[in-house]
Coordinates of C-alpha atoms in Angstrom, one line a residue:
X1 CA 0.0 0.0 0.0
X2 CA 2.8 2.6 0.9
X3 CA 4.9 2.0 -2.1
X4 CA 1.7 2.3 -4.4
X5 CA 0.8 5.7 -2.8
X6 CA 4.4 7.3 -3.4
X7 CA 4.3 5.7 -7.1
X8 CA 1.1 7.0 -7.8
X9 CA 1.9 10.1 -6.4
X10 CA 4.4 11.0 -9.2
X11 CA 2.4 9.4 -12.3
X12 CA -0.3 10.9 -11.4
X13 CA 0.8 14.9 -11.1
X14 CA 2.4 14.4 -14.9
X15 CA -0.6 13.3 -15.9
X16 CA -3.5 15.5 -14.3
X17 CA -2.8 19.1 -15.0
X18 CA -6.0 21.0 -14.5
X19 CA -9.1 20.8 -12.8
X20 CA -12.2 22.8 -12.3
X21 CA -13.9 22.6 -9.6
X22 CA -13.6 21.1 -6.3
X23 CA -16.5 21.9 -3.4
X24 CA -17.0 20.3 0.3
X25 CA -16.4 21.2 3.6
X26 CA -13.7 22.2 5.7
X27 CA -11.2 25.4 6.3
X28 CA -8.9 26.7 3.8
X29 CA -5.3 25.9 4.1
X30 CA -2.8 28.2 4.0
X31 CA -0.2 26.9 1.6
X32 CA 2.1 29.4 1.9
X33 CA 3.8 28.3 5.5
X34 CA 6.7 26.1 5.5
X35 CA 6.2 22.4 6.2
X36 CA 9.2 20.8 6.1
X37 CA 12.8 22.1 5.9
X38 CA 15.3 20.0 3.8
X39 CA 19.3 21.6 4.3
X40 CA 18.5 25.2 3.9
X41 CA 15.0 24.4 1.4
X42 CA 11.9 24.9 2.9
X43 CA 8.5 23.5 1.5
X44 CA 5.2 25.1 1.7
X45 CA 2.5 23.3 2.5
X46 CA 0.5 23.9 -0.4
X47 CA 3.6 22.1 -2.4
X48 CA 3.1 19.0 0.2
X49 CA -0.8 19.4 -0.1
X50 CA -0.9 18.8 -3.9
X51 CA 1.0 15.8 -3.8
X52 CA -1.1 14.6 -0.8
X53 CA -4.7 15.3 -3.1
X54 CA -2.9 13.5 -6.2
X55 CA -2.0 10.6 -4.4
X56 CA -5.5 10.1 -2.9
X57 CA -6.9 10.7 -5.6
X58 CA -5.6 7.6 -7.3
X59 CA -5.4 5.5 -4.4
X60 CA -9.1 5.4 -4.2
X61 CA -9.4 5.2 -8.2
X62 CA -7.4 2.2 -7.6
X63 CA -9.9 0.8 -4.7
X64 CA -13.1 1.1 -6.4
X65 CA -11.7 0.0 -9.3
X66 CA -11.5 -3.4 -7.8
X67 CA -15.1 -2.9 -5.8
X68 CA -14.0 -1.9 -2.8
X69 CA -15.9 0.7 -0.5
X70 CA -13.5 3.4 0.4
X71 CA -16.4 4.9 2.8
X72 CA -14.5 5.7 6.2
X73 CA -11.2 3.9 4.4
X74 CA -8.8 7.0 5.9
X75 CA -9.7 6.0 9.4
X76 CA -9.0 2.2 9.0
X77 CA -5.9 0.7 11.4
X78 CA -2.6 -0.9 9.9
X79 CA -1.3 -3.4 12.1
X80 CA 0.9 -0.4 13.2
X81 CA -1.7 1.2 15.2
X82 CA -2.0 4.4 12.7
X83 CA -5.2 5.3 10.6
X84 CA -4.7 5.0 6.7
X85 CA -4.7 8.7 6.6
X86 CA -1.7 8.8 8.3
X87 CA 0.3 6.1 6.8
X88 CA -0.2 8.1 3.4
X89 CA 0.5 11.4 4.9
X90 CA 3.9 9.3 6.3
X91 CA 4.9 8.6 3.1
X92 CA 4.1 11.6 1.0
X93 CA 6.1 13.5 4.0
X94 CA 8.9 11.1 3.3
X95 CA 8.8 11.2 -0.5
X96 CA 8.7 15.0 -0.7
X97 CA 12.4 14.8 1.5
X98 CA 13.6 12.2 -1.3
X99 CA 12.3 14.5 -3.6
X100 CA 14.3 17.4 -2.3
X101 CA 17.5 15.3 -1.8
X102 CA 17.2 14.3 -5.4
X103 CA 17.3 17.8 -6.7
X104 CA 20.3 18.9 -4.4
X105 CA 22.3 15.8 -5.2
X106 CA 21.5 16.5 -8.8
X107 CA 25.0 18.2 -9.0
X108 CA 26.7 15.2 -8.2
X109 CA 25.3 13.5 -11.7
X110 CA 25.9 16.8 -13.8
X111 CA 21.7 16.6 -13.9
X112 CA 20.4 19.9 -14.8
X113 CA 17.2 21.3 -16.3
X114 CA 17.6 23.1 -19.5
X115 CA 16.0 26.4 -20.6
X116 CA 13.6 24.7 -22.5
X117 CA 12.2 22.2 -19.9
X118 CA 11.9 25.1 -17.6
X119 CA 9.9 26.9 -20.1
X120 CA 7.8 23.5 -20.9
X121 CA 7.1 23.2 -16.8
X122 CA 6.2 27.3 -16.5
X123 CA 4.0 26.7 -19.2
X124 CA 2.4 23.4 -17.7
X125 CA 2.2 25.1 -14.2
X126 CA 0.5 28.4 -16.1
X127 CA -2.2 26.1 -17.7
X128 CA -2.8 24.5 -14.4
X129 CA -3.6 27.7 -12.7
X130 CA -5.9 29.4 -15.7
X131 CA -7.7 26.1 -16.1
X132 CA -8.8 26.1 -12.6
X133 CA -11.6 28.6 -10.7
X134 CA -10.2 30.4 -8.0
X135 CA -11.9 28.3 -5.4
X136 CA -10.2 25.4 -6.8
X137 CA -7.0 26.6 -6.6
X138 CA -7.8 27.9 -2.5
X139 CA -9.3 24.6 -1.7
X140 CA -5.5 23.0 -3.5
X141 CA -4.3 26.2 -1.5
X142 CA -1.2 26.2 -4.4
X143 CA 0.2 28.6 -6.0
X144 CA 2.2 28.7 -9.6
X145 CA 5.6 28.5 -8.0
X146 CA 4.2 25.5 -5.9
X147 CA 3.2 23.3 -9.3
X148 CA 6.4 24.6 -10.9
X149 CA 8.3 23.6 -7.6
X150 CA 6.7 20.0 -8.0
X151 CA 7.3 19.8 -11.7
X152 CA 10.6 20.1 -11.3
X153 CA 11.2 17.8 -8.2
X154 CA 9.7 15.1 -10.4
X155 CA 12.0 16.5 -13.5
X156 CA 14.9 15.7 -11.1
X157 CA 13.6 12.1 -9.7
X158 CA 12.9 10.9 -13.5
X159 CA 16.9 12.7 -14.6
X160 CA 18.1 11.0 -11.4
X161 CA 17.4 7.1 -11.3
X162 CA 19.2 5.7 -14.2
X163 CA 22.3 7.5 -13.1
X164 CA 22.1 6.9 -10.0
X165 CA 21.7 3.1 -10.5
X166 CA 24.2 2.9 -13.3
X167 CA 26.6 0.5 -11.6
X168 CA 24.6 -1.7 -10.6
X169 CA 24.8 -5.4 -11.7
X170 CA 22.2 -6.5 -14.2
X171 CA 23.5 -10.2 -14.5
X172 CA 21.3 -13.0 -13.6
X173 CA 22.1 -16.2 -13.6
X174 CA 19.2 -18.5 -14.6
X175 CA 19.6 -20.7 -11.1
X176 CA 18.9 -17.7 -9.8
X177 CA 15.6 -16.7 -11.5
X178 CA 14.5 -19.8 -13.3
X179 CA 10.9 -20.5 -13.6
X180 CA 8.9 -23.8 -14.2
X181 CA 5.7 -23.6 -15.7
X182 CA 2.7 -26.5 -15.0
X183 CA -1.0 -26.7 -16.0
X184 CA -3.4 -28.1 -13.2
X185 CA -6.5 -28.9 -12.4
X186 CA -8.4 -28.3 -9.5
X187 CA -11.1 -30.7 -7.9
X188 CA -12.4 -28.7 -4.8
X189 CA -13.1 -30.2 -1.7
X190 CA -13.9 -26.8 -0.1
X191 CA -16.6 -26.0 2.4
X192 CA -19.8 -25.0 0.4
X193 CA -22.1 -22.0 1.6
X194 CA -25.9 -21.5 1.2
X195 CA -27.5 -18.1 0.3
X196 CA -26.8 -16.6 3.9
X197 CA -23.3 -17.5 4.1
X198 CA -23.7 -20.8 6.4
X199 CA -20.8 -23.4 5.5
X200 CA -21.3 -26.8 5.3
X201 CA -18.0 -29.3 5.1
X202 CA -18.2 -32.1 2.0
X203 CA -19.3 -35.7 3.8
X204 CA -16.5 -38.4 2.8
X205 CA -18.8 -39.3 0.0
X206 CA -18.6 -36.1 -1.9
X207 CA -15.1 -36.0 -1.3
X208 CA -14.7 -39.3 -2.9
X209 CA -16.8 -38.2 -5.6
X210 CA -14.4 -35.4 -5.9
X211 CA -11.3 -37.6 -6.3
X212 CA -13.0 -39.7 -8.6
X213 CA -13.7 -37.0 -11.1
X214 CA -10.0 -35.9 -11.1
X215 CA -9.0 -39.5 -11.8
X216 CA -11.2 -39.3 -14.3
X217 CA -9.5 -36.3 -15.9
X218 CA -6.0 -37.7 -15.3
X219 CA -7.2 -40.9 -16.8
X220 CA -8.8 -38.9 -20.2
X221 CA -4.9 -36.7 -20.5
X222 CA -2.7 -40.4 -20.0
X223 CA -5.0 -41.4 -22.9
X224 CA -4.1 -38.8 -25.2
X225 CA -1.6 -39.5 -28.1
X226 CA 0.2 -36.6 -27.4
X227 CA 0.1 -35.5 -23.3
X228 CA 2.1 -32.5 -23.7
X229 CA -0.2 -30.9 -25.8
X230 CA -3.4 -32.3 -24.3
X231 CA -6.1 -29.6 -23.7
X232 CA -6.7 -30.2 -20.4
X233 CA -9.4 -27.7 -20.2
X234 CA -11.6 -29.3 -22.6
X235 CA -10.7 -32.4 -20.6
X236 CA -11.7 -31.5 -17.5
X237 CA -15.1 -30.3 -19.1
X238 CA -15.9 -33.5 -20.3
X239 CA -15.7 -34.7 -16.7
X240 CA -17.8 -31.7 -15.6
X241 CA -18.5 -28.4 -17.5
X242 CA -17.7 -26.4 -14.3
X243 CA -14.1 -28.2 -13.8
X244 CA -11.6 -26.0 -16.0
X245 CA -7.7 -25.8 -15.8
X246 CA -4.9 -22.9 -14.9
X247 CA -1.3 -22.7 -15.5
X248 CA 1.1 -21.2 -13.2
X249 CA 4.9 -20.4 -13.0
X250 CA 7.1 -20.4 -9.8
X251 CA 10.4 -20.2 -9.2
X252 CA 12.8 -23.4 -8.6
X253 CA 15.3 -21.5 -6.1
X254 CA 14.5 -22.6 -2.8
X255 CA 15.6 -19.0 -1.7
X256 CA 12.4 -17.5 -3.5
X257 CA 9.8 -19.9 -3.1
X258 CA 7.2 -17.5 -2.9
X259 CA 4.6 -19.6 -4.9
X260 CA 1.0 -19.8 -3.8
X261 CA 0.4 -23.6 -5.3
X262 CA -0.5 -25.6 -2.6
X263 CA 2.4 -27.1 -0.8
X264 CA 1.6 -30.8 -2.1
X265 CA 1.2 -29.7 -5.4
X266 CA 4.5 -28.1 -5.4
X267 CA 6.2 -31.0 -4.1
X268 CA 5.1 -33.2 -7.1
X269 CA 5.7 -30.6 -9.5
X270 CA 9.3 -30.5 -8.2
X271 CA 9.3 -34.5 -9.1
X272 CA 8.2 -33.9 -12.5
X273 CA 12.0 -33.5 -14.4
X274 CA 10.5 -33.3 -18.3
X275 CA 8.4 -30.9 -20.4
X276 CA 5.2 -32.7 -21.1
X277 CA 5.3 -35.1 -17.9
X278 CA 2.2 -36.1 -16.0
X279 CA 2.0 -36.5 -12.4
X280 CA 1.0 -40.7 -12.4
X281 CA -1.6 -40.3 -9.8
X282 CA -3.7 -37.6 -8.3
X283 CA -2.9 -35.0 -6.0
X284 CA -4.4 -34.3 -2.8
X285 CA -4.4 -31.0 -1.7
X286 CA -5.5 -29.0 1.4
X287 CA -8.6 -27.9 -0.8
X288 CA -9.3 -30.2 -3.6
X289 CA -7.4 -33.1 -5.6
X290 CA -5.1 -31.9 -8.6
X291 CA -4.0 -33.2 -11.9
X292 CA -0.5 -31.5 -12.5
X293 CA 1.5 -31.6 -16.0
X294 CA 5.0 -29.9 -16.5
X295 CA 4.7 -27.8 -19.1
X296 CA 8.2 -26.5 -19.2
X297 CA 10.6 -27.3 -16.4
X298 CA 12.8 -23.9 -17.7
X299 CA 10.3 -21.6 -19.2
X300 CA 12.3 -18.6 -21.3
X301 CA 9.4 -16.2 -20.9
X302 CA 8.6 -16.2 -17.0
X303 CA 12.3 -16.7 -16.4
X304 CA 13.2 -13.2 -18.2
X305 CA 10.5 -11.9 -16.4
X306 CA 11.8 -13.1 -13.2
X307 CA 15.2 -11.4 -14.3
X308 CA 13.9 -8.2 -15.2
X309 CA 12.3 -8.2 -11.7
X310 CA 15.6 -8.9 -10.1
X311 CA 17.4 -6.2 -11.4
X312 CA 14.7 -3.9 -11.0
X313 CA 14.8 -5.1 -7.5
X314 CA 18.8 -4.0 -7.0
X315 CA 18.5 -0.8 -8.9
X316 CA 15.5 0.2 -6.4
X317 CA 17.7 -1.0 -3.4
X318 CA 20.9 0.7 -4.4
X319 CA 18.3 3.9 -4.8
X320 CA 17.3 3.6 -2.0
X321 CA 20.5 3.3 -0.3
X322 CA 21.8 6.7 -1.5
X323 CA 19.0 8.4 -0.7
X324 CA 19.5 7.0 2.7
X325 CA 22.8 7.9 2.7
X326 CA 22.3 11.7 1.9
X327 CA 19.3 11.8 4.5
X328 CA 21.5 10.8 7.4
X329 CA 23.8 13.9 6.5
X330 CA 20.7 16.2 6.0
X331 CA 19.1 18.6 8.6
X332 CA 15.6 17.6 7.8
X333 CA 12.7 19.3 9.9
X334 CA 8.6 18.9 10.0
X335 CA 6.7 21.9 10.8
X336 CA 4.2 19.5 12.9
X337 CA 1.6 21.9 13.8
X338 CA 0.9 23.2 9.7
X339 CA 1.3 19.4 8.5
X340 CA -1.8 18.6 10.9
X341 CA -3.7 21.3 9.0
X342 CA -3.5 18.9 6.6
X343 CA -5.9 16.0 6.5
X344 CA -7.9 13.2 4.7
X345 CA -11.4 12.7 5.4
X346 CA -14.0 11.6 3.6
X347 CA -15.9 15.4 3.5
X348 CA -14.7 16.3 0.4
X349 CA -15.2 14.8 -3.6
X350 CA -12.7 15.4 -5.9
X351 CA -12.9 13.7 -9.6
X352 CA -10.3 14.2 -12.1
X353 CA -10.8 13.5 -15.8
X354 CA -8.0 13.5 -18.4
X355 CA -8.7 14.2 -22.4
X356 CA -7.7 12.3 -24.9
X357 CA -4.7 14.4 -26.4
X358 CA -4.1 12.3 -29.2
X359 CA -4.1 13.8 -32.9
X360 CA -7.9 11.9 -33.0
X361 CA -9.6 13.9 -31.2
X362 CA -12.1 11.9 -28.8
X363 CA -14.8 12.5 -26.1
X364 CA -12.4 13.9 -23.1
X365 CA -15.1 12.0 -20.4
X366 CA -13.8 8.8 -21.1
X367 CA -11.7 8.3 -18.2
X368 CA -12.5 9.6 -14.7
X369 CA -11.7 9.0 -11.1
X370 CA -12.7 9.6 -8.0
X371 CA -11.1 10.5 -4.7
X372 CA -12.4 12.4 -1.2
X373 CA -10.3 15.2 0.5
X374 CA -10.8 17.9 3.2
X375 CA -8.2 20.2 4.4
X376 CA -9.1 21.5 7.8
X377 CA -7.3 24.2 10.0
X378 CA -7.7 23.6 13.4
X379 CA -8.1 27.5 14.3
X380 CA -6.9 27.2 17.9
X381 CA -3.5 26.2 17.0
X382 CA -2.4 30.0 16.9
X383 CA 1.1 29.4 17.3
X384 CA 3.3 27.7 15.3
X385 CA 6.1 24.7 16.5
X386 CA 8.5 23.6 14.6
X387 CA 10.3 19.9 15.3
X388 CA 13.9 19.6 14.0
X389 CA 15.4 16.3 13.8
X390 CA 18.2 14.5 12.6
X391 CA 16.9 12.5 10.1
X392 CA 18.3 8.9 10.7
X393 CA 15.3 6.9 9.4
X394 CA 15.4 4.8 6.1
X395 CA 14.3 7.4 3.5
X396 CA 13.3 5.4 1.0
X397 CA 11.5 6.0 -2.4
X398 CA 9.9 3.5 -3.7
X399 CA 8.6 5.4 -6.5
X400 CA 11.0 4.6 -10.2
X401 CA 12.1 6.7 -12.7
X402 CA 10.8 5.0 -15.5
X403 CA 7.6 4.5 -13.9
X404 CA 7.2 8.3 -14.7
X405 CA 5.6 10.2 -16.7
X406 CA 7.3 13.2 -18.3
X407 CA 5.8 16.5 -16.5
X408 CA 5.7 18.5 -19.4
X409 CA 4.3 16.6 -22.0
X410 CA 0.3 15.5 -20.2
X411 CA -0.7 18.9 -19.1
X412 CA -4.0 18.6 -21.5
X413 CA -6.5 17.1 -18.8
X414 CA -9.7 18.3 -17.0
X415 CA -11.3 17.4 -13.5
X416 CA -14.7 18.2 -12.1
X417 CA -15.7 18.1 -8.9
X418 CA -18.5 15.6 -7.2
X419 CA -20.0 16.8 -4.5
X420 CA -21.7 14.1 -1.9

């Protein structure tokens, strides 16, 4: 969940330059005090708000996408003890640090940004602030030096990554990341449940039912001419239209057995040394009997996969590292009484929208999503406190480089507000 906040937070800013309105409830904030400190740089907190409104907004795209109610989701409890509001406010905190270590270590890596990407991210930050009413932009409580400000940060992060992860080794041996691929089929012998949710356990009967019909399938492959290119799916339907079959990969280093077969199908999978092969007998599982085939016992595709992942892996450690590195020599301060002013609650509707910005020209509503804000300022907090520490904590960025999208080029979008 963290790490897709902070990577969402920097698609997401490329990508969703305007917006028009935005109504609910809640005080303004004022964006123009200092949040955080970084070295000498200080961030206001209408730079810090933005990136907080962009991330919800696509983190509760990405819920109801998938169904899931994200009524109340900001007060919900990690296993940590904190509300979801405050994990995401956590990372955003730590990501805008990152952010600001990025752009004065650019130095370091000769990393500049040219006259003409300057111009491209005025002109981007200009658009942002014409396109939007002026109780849009008080509710954002940004200004045009606080997009430009975030623009570049990003410019920096996306310059940054490669370079900074240029030494790292990109050799993989394939013991390392081989992958085995199988098809199997699944008998269940799970609980059934009535209309009201009531589970009733299969009687010794049904499961011997059960394991008869997967014999039955492993009997129907075994009697194919050609078992390594037996459709087991069709198979398995003539047995019972509901039975069908899957195919999984997983690794065969015991260091990274992070599979989700079930155990004993793993184990005979592991005994099956030949592409084509057919487990002789059937599998019982903790939830159903199997049939199990090796398909390929060193699949080319899933293994390159595998060693794309691990390389991608080491580049985002050896980021992470630096950055790290270059906190724990950084004064880096929180301005905890103006960061509480900002919050996430489920008062307030924001919907963004992008347009098509193709050369076809197509209906801009195609694509919208959803997200609840409300910045409130707690009015009795007169006076302000500001908490310096050493920053000794893992500052890590889990957001890549090259899952970026360039700030300047997908400033064409729009947004309009829902209000509840």
């Amino acid at each position: 969940m963290n790490k897709l906040g902070r990577v969402l937070a920097c698609t997401t800013l490329a990508a969703t330059l305007t917006m028009t309105s935005l109504t609910g409830c809640g005080n303004t904030l004022d964006g123009t005090k200092t949040v955080a400190t970084v070295g000498k740089e200080e961030i206001t907190a209408g730079t810090v708000n933005m990136m907080l409104r962009m991330t919800q907004a696509q983190m509760m795209s990405y819920y109801s996408m998938f169904g899931t109610s994200t009524t109340g989701m900001w007060e919900n409890k990690g296993d940590d003890g904190k509300t979801y509001a405050e994990s995401t406010k956590d990372d955003i905190m730590d990501q805008l640090h990152n952010l600001v270590l990025l752009e004065q270590h650019a130095k370091d890596y000769d990393v500049t940004i040219t006259d003409k990407e300057q111009k491209e991210l005025k002109a981007a930050a200009e658009k942002f602030m014409t396109d939007n009413d002026a109780e849009t932009i008080a509710k954002l409580a940004v200004t045009q030096s606080d997009i430009e400000k975030l623009l570049e940060l990003y410019s920096y992060q996306t310059k940054m990554y490669d370079l900074m992860t240029a030494d790292v080794d990109t050799n993989v041996e394939d013991k390392e990341a081989q992958q085995s691929k199988i098809t199997y089929c699944k008998v269940s012998t799970e609980a059934t449940k009535d209309d009201e949710g009531n589970s009733t356990e299969l009687t010794d009967e049904e499961k011997a039912a059960k394991k008869d019909q997967a014999q039955q399938i492993l009997d129907k492959i075994k009697a194919q001419e050609d078992i390594a290119g037996a459709d087991v799916d069709s198979l398995a339907k003539e047995v019972d239209e509901s039975l069908s079959s899957s195919t999984a990969t997983y690794s065969t280093n015991e260091d990274d057995e992070d599979s989700s077969l079930d155990a004993e199908v793993m184990k005979a999978a592991k005994e099956l040394t030949e592409d084509g092969q057919l487990a002789s007998d059937v599998i019982e599982g903790s939830d159903g009997y199997y049939v199990v085939r090796m398909d390929s016992v060193f699949d080319k595709d899933s293994t390159q996969t595998k060693k794309d992942s691990i390389v991608k892996e080491r580049k985002q450690k050896a980021y992470d590292k630096l950055l790290k590195k270059w906190a724990k020599k950084t004064k880096i301060s929180v301005n905890k009484k103006v960061w509480k002013t900002v919050t996430l609650t489920d008062e307030d509707v924001y919907s963004f929208k992008q347009a098509d910005t193709s050369s076809e020209t197509t209906d801009s509503t195609d694509s919208a999503e959803t997200t609840e804000a409300t910045e409130n300022t707690d009015s009795s907090e007169a006076e302000e406190s500001t908490e310096t520490t050493e920053n000794t904590e893992e500052s890590s960025d889990s957001t890549q480089a090259d899952e970026n999208t360039d700030a300047g080029e997908n400033a064409d979008t729009e947004a309009t507000e829902t209000a509840e």
